[in-house]
Coordinates of C-alpha atoms and ligand atoms in Angstrom, one line a residue:
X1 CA -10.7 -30.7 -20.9
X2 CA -10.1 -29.3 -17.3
X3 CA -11.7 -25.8 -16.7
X4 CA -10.3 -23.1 -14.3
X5 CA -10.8 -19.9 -13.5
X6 CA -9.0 -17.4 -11.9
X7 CA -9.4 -14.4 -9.8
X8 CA -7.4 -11.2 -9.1
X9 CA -6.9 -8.7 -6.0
X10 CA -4.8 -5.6 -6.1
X11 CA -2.3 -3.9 -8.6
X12 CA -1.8 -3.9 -12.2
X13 CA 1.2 -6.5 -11.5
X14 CA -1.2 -9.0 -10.7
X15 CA -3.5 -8.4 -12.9
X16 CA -0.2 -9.0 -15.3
X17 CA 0.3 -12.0 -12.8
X18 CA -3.4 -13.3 -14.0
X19 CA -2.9 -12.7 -17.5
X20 CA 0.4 -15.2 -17.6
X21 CA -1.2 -17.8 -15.4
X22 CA -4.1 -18.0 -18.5
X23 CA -1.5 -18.5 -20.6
X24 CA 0.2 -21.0 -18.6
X25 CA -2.9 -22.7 -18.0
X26 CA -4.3 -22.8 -21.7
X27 CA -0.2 -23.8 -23.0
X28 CA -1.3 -26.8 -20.6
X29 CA -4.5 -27.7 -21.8
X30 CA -7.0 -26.1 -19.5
X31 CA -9.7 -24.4 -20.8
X32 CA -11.1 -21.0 -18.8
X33 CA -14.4 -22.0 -17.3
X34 CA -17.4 -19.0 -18.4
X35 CA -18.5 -19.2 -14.7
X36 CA -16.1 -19.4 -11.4
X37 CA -18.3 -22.0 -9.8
X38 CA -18.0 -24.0 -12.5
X39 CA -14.4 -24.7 -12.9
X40 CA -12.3 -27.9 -11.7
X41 CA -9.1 -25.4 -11.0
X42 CA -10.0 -22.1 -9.1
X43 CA -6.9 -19.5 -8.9
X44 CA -6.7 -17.1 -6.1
X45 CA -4.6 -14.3 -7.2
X46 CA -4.1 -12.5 -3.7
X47 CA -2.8 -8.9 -2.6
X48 CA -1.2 -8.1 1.2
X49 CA -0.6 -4.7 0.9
X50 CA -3.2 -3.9 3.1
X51 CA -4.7 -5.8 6.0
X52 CA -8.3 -5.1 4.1
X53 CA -6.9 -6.9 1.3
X54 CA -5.5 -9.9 2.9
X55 CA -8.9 -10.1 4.7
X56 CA -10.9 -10.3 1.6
X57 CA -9.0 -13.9 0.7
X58 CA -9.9 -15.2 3.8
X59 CA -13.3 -14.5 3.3
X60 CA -13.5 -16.1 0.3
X61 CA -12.0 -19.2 1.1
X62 CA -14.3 -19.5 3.8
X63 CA -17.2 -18.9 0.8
X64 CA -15.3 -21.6 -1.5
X65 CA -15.0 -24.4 1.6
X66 CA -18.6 -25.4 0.2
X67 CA -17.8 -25.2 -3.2
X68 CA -14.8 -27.6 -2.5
X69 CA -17.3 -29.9 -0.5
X70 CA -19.6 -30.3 -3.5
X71 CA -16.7 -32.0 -5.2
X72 CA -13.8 -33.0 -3.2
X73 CA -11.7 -33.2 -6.6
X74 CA -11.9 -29.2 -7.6
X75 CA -8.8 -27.6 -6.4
X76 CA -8.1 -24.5 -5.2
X77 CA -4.9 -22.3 -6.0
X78 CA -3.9 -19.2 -3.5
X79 CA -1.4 -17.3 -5.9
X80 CA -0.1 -14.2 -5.6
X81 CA 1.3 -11.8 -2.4
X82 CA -0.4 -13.7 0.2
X83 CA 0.8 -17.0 -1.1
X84 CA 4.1 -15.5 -1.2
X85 CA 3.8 -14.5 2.9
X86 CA 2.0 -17.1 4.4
X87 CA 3.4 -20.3 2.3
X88 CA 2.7 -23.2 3.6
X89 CA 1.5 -21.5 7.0
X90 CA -1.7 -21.1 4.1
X91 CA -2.4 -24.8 3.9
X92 CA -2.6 -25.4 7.6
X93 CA -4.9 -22.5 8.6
X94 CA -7.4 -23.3 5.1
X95 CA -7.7 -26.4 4.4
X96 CA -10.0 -26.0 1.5
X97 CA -6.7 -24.5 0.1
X98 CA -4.7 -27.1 -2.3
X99 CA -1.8 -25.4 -3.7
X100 CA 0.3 -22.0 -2.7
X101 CA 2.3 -20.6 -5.5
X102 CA 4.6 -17.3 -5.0
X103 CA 4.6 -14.7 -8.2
X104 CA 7.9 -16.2 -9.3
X105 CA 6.4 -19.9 -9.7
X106 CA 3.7 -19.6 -12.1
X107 CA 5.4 -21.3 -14.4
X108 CA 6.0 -24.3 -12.3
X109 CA 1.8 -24.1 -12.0
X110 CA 0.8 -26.8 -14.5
X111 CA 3.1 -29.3 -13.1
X112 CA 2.0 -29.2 -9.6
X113 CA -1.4 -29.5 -11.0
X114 CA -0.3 -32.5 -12.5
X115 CA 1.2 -33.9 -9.3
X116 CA -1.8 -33.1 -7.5
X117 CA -3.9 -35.0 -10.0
X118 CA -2.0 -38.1 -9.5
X119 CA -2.6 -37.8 -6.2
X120 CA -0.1 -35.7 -4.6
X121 CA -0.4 -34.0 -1.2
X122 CA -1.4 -30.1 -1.3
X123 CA 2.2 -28.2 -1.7
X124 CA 3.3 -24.4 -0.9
X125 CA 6.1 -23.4 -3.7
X126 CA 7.2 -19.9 -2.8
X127 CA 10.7 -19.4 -4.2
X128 CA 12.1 -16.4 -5.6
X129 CA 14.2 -16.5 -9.3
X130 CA 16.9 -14.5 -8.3
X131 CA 19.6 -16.2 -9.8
X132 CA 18.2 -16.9 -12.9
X133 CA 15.1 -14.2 -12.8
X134 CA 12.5 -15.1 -15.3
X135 CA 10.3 -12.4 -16.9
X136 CA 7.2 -14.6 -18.8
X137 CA 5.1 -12.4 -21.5
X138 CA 1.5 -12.7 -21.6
X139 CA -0.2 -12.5 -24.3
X140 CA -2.6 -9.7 -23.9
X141 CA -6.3 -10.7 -23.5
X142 CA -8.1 -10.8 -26.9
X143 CA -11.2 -9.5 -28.5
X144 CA -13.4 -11.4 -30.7
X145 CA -12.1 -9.4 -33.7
X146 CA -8.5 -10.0 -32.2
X147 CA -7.3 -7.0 -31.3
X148 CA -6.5 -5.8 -27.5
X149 CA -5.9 -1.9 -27.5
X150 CA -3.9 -1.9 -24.0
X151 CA -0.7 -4.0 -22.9
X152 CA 1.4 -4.6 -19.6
X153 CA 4.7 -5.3 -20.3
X154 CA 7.0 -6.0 -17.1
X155 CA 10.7 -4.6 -17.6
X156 CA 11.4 -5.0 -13.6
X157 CA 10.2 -6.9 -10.4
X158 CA 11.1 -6.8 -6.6
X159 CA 12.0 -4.0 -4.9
X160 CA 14.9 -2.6 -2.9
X161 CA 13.2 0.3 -1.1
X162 CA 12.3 -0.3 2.7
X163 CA 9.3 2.2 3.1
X164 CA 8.8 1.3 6.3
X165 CA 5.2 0.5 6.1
X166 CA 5.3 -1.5 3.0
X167 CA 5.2 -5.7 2.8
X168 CA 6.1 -5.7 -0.6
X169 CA 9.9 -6.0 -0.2
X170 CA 8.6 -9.2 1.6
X171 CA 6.1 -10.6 -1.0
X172 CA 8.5 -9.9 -4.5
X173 CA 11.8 -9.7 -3.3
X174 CA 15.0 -7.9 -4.7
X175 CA 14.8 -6.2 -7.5
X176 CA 15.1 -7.5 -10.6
X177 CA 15.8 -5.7 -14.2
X178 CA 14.4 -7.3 -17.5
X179 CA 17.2 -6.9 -19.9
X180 CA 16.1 -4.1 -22.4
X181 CA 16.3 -6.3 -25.9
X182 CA 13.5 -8.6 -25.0
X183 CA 11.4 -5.3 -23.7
X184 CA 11.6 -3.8 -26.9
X185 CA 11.0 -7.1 -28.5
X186 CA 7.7 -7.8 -26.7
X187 CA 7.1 -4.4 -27.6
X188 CA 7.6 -4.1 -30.6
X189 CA 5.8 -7.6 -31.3
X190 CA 2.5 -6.6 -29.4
X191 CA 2.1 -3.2 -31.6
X192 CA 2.6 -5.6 -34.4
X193 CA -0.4 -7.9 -33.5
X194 CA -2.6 -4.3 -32.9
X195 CA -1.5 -3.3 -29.4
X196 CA -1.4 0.9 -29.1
X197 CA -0.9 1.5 -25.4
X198 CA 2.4 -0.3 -23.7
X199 CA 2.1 0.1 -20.0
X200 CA 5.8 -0.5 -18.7
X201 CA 5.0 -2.5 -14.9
X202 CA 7.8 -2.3 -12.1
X203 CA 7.3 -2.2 -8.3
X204 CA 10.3 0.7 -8.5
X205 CA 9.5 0.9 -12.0
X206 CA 12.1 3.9 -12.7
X207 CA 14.8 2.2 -10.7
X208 CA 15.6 0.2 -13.7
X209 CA 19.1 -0.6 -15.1
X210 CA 19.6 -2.4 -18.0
X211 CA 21.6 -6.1 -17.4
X212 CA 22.5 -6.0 -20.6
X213 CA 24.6 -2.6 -20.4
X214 CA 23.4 -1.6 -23.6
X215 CA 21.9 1.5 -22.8
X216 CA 23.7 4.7 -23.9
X217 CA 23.3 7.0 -21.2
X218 CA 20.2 9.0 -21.5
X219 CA 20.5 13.1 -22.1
X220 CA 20.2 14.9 -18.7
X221 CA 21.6 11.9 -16.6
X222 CA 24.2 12.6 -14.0
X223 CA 26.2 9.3 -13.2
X224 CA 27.2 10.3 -10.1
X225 CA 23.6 11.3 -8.6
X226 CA 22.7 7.8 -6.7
X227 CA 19.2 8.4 -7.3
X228 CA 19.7 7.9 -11.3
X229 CA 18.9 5.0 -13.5
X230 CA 18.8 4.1 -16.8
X231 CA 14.8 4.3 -16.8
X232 CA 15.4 7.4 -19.4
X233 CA 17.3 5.9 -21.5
X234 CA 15.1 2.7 -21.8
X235 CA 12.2 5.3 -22.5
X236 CA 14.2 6.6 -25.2
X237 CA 15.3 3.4 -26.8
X238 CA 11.3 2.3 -27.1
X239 CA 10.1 5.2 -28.4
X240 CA 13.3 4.7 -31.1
X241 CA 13.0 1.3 -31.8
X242 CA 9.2 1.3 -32.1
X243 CA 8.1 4.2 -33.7
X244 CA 4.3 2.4 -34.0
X245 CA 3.6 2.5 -30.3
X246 CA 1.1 5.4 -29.8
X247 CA 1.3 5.8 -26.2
X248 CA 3.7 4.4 -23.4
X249 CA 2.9 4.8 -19.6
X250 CA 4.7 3.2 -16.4
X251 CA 3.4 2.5 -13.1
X252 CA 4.8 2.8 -10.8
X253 CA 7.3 5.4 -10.4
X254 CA 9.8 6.3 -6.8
X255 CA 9.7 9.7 -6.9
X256 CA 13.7 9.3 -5.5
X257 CA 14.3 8.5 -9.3
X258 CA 12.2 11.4 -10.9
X259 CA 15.6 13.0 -12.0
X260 CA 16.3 15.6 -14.4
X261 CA 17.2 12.4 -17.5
X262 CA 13.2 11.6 -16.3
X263 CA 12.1 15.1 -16.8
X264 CA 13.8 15.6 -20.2
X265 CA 12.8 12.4 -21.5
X266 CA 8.8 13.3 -20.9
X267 CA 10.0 16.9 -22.4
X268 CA 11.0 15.3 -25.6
X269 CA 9.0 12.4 -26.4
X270 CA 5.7 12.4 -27.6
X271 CA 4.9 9.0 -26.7
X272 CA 4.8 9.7 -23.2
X273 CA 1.2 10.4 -22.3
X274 CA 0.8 13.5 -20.0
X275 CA -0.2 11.8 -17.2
X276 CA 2.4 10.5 -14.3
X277 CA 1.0 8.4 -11.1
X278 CA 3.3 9.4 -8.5
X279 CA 2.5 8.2 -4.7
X280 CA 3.7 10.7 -2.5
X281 CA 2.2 9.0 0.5
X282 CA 2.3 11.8 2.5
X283 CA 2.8 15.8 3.0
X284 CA 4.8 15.9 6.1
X285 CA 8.4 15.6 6.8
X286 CA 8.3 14.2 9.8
X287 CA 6.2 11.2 8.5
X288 CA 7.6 10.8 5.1
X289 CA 10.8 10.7 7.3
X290 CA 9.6 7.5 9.4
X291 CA 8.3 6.1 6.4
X292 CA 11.1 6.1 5.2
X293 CA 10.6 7.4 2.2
X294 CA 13.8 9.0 1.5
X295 CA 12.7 12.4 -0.1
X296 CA 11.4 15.3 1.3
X297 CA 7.9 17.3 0.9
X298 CA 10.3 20.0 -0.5
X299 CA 12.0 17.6 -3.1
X300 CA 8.7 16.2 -4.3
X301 CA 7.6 19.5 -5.0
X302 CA 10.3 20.8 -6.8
X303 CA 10.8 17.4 -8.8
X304 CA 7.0 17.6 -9.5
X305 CA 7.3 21.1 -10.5
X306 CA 10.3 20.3 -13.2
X307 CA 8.2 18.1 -14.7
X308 CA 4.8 19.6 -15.1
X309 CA 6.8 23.0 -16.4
X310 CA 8.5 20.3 -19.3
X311 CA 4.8 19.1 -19.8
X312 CA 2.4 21.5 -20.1
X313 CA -0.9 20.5 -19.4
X314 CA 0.6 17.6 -17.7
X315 CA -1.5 15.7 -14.7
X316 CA -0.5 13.7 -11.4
X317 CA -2.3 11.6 -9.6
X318 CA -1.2 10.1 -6.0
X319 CA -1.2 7.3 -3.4
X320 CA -1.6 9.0 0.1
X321 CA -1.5 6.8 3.6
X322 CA -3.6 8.4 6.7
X323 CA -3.5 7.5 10.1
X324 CA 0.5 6.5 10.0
X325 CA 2.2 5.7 13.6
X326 CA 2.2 9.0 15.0
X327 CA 0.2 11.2 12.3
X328 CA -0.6 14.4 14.4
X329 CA -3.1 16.5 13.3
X330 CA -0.5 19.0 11.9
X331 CA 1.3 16.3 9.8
X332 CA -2.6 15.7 8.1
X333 CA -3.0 18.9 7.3
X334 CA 0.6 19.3 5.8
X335 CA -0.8 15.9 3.6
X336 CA -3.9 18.4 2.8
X337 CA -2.2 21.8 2.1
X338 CA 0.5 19.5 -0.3
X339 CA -2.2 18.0 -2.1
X340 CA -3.9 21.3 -2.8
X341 CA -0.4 22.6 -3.9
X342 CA 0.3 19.8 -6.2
X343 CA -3.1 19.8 -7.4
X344 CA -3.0 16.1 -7.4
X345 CA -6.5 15.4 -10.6
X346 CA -6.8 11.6 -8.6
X347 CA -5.5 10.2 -5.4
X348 CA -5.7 6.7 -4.1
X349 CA -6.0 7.2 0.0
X350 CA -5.6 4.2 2.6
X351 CA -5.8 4.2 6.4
X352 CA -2.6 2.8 7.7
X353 CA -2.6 -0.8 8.6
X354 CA 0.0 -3.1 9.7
X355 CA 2.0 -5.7 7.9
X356 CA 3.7 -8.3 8.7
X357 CA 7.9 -8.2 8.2
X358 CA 7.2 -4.5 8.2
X359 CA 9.7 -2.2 10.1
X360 CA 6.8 0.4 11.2
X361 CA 5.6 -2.7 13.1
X362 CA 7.7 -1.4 15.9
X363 CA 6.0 1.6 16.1
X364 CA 2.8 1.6 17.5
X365 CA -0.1 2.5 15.7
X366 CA -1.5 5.0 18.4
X367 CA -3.7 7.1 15.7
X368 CA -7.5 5.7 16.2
X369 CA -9.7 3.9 13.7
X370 CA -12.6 6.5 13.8
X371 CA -10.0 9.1 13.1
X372 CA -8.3 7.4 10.4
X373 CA -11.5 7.3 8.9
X374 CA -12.0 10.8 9.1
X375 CA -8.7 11.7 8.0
X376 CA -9.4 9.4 5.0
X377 CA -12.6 11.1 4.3
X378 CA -10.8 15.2 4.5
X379 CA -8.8 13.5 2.1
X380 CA -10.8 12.8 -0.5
X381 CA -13.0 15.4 -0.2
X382 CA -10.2 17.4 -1.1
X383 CA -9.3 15.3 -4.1
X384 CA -13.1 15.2 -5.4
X385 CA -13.4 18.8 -5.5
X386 CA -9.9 18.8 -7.5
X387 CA -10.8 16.3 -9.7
X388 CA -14.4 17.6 -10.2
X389 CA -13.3 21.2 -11.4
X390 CA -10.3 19.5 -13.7
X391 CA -13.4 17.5 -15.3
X392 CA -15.4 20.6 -15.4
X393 CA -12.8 22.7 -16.9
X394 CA -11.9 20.3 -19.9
X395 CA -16.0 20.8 -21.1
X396 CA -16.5 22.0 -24.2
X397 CA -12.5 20.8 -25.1
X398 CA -11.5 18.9 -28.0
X399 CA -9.2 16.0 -26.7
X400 CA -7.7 12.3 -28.0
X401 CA -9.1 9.6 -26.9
X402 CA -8.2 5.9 -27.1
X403 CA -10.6 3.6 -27.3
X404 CA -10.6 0.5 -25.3
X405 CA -13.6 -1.2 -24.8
X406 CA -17.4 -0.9 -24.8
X407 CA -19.2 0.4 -21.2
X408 CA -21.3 -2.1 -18.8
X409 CA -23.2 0.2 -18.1
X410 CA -26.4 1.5 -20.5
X411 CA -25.7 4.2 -22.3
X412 CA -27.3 8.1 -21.3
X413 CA -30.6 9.7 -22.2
X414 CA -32.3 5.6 -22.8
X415 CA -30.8 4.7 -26.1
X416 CA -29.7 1.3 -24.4
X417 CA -26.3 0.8 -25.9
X418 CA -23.1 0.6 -24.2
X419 CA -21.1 3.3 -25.0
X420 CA -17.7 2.9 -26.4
X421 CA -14.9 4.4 -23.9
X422 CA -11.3 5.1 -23.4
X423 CA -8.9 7.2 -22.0
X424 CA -7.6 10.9 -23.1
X425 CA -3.7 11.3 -23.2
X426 CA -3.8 12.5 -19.6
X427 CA -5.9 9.6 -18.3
X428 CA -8.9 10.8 -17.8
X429 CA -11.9 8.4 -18.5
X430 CA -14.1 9.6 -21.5
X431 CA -17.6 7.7 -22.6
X432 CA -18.2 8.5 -26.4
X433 CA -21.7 9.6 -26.7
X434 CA -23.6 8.4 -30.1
X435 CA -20.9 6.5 -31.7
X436 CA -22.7 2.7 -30.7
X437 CA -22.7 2.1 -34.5
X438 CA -19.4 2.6 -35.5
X439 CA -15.9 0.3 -35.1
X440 CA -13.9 2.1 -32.2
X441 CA -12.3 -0.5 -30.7
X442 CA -8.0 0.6 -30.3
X443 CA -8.5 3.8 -32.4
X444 CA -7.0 6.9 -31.1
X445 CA -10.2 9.2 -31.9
X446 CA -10.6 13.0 -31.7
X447 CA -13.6 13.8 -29.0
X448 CA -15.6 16.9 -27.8
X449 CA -15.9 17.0 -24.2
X450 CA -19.8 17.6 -23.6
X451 CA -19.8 16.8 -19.8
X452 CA -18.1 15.7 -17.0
X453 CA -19.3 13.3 -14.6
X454 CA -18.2 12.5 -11.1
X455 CA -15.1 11.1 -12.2
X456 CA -15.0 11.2 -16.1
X457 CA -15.6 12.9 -18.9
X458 CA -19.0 12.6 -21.7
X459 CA -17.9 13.3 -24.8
X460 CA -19.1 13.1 -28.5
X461 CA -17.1 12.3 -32.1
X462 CA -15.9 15.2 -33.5
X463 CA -17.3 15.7 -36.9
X464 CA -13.9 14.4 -38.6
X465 CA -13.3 11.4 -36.4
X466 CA -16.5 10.7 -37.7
X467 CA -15.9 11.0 -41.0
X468 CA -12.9 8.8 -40.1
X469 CA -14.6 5.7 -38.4
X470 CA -15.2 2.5 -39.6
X471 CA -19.0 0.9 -38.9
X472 CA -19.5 -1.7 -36.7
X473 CA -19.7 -5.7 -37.6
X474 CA -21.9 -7.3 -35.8
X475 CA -21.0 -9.4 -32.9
X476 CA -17.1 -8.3 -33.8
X477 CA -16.2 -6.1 -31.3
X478 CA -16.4 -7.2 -28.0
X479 CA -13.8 -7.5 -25.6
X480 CA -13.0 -11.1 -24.9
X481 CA -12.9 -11.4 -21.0
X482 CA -14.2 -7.3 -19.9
X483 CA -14.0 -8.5 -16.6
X484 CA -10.2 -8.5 -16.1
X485 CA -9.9 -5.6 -18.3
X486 CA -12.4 -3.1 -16.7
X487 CA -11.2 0.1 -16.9
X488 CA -10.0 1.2 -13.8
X489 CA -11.8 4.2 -12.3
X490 CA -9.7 7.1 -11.2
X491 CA -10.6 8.3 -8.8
X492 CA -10.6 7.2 -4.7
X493 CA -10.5 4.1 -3.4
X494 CA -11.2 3.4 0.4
X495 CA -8.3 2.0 3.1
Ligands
5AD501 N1 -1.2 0.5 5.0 C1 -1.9 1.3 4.2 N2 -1.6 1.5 2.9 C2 -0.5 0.9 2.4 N3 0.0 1.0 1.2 C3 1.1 0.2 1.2 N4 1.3 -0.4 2.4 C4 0.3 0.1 3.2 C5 -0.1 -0.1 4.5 N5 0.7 -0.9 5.3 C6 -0.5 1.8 0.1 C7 0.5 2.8 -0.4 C8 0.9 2.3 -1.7 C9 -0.3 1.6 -2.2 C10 -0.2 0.6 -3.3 O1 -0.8 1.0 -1.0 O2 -0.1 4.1 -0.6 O3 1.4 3.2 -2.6

């Protein structure tokens, strides 16, 4: 049996990407290889959205050309945004690369295999769906003991926005909508088999309108507002239509559509975590103006502001750019004084680079390296001191955790064991303390708060969640491939 592996860059969407390309692979026969040097089909799963990123394929290309010598026949797959971009531009600057496949093709990925096999030339196949757009599931990646806590579940790809700095327009076209009776079937299917968390994945994902027209309009929405969809209303018909889900995120948001249908929706439902990751990108009009952003500091405030009075307790976290063609010194500190006033509890901040089939790439970028570096570094000073007294104020809480795996790392004070951990309802990471013998795994758990670390929280079993626990089975509990479902840190991430 043939053995691949794959490897992933960037957003959740790929990591989505990943998860359907296993399934495509496996459907075909392929069997995932334990060890990435060890497999006779090696995916690429690439990200452009910043030069960084794109530089980090090319990099490892250059590391694979030696792998491919070894054995002429292994084959190696670029998938992914940068396939998307480059196409078959990919195969003639790399030739240790065999195949280029765009997001919208991995289902066509077992038959070029197959055409390679028999001895095909490598091939670029970079076409969009658009006519016919195709939304795969992926079965969600398994446990031993079967059960996988966490779920993405695209309802919308592509986006129509033309932030002016962005290359994903370019990479996953127009936008598509998934039509909202399959959503709630996947979803409703995956809570079935054990899923609790749904996270709903879109590059716009509240621009969404339902094909189908078989929404009723959601409470709140104004028809005649151009920045409202029928996101609320699919929200609504979820939480209806599968009343076992325990918590339902999205990621990630416009801020254009956080409208008042939006607002009332996370008012009313409590399967909306109180957590929202909104990228503001930056605090200044004049900037958010040439990045075409299409709302002002003032709107993002307000809309922010409507939302966290219907949630109380609620949290935001943030993408910020620094270092955009012509970011004065004034238009930083604007980014600074607006993250203070949101109180943004984690930010994501990136030095500005250019892309290509970008508009900004008329502009020039005039604001230096060394001080988009320093910029960057303001920046998340400011979001680490927020962050760290958020932490520091929820010790000695009680809060609800859901479990979702077991820690790499060894557990505090020497006891050895990884300790189980998961997220609160407002995202924050919590480690459960003294629980190693117990059967956590997908169980929504009521913890103390005992500490907070750098960028999560230490926390113990209250007495009753306890009480309530299962023990452990040996060997049963471990997550079937931790390594694409780390839990993402939040917290910042360098440009
Ligand atoms: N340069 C730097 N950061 C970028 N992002 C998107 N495009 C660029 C770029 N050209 C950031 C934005 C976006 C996040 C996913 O990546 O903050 O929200």
């Amino acid at each position: 049996m043939p053995r691949y592996a794959i490897t992933t860059f960037g957003c959740q969407m790929n990591v989505h990407d990943s998860e359907r390309m296993h399934d495509v692979l496996r459907r075909a026969g392929y069997a995932e290889a334990g060890d990435p040097d060890e497999a006779d089909v090696l995916v690429l799963n690439t990200c452009s959205v910043r030069e960084k990123a794109e530089q980090k394929l090319r990099s490892e290309v250059g590391r694979l050309a030696r792998w491919k010598r070894e054995r002429p026949d292994r084959v190696l797959v670029v998938a992914g945004c940068v396939a998307q971009q480059e196409g078959e531009r990919l195969l003639k600057q790399m030739r240790a690369i065999d195949m280029v496949v765009g997001p919208d093709n991995i289902p066509e990925l077992p038959g070029l295999l197959g055409d390679l096999a028999l001895g095909g030339l490598p091939i670029a196949r970079t076409v969009f769906d658009t006519e016919a757009p195709r939304f795969l599931a992926a079965s969600p990646p398994q446990g031993a003991s079967g059960r996988a806590p966490t779920a993405f579940v695209t309802i919308m790809k592509g986006c129509d926005e033309r932030c002016s700095f962005c290359v994903v327009p370019y990479t996953r076209g127009p936008e598509r909508y998934r039509p909202s009776d399959e959503i709630v079937a996947e979803i409703a299917g995956l809570v079935a088999a054990g899923t609790r968390e749904v996270t709903l994945l879109g590059q716009t994902v509240n621009s969404y309108r339902d094909p189908l027209g078989a929404l009723p309009a959601a409470p709140g929405a104004s028809p005649d507002d151009p920045d409202e969809s029928e996101f609320a209303a699919l929200l609504r018909r979820i939480a209806a239509d599968v009343p076992g889900l325990a918590r339902l995120r999205y990621t990630s948001p416009h801020p254009r559509h956080l409208t008042p249908s939006l607002i009332l929706a996370h008012a009313e439902l409590a399967v909306l975590p109180r957590h929202v990751h909104l990228p503001v990108q930056s605090g200044s009009d004049r900037v958010l103006r040439r990045m075409i952003r299409r709302y002002t500091r003032a709107e993002y405030v307000a809309r922010t502001r409507a939302l966290a009075a219907a949630v109380p307790g609620l949290s935001l976290s943030t993408d910020i750019i620094v270092g955009f063609p012509g970011e004065t010194e004034d238009d930083f500190a604007a980014t600074l004084s607006l993250v203070r006033e949101v109180g943004f509890k984690g930010l994501f901040g990136f030095k500005y680079s250019r892309r290509p089939h970008t508009p900004a790439l008329r502009l020039a970028d005039d604001v230096p390296e060394d001080v988009k570096g320093a910029r960057l570094s303001r920046l998340f000073e400011e979001s680490e001191a927020l962050l760290s007294a958020h932490l520091q104020g929820l010790v000695g809480t009680t809060q609800e955790v859901l479990v979702e795996g077991r820690d790499k790392e060894r557990g505090h004070g020497g006891h050895g064991g990884a300790l189980w951990s998961g997220r609160t309802g407002r995202h924050e990471i919590a480690h459960v303390e003294g629980a190693e013998e117990l059967d956590l795994l997908g169980e929504i758990v009521e913890v103390a708060v005992v500490r907070a670390n750098k960028h999560s929280l230490q926390a113990e079993l209250t007495e009753a969640a306890r009480a309530a626990a299962r023990p452990r089975q040996r060997g049963g509990e471990e997550p079937g491939r931790p390594a694409r479902r780390a839990l993402p840190v939040l917290s910042a991430e360098g440009g």
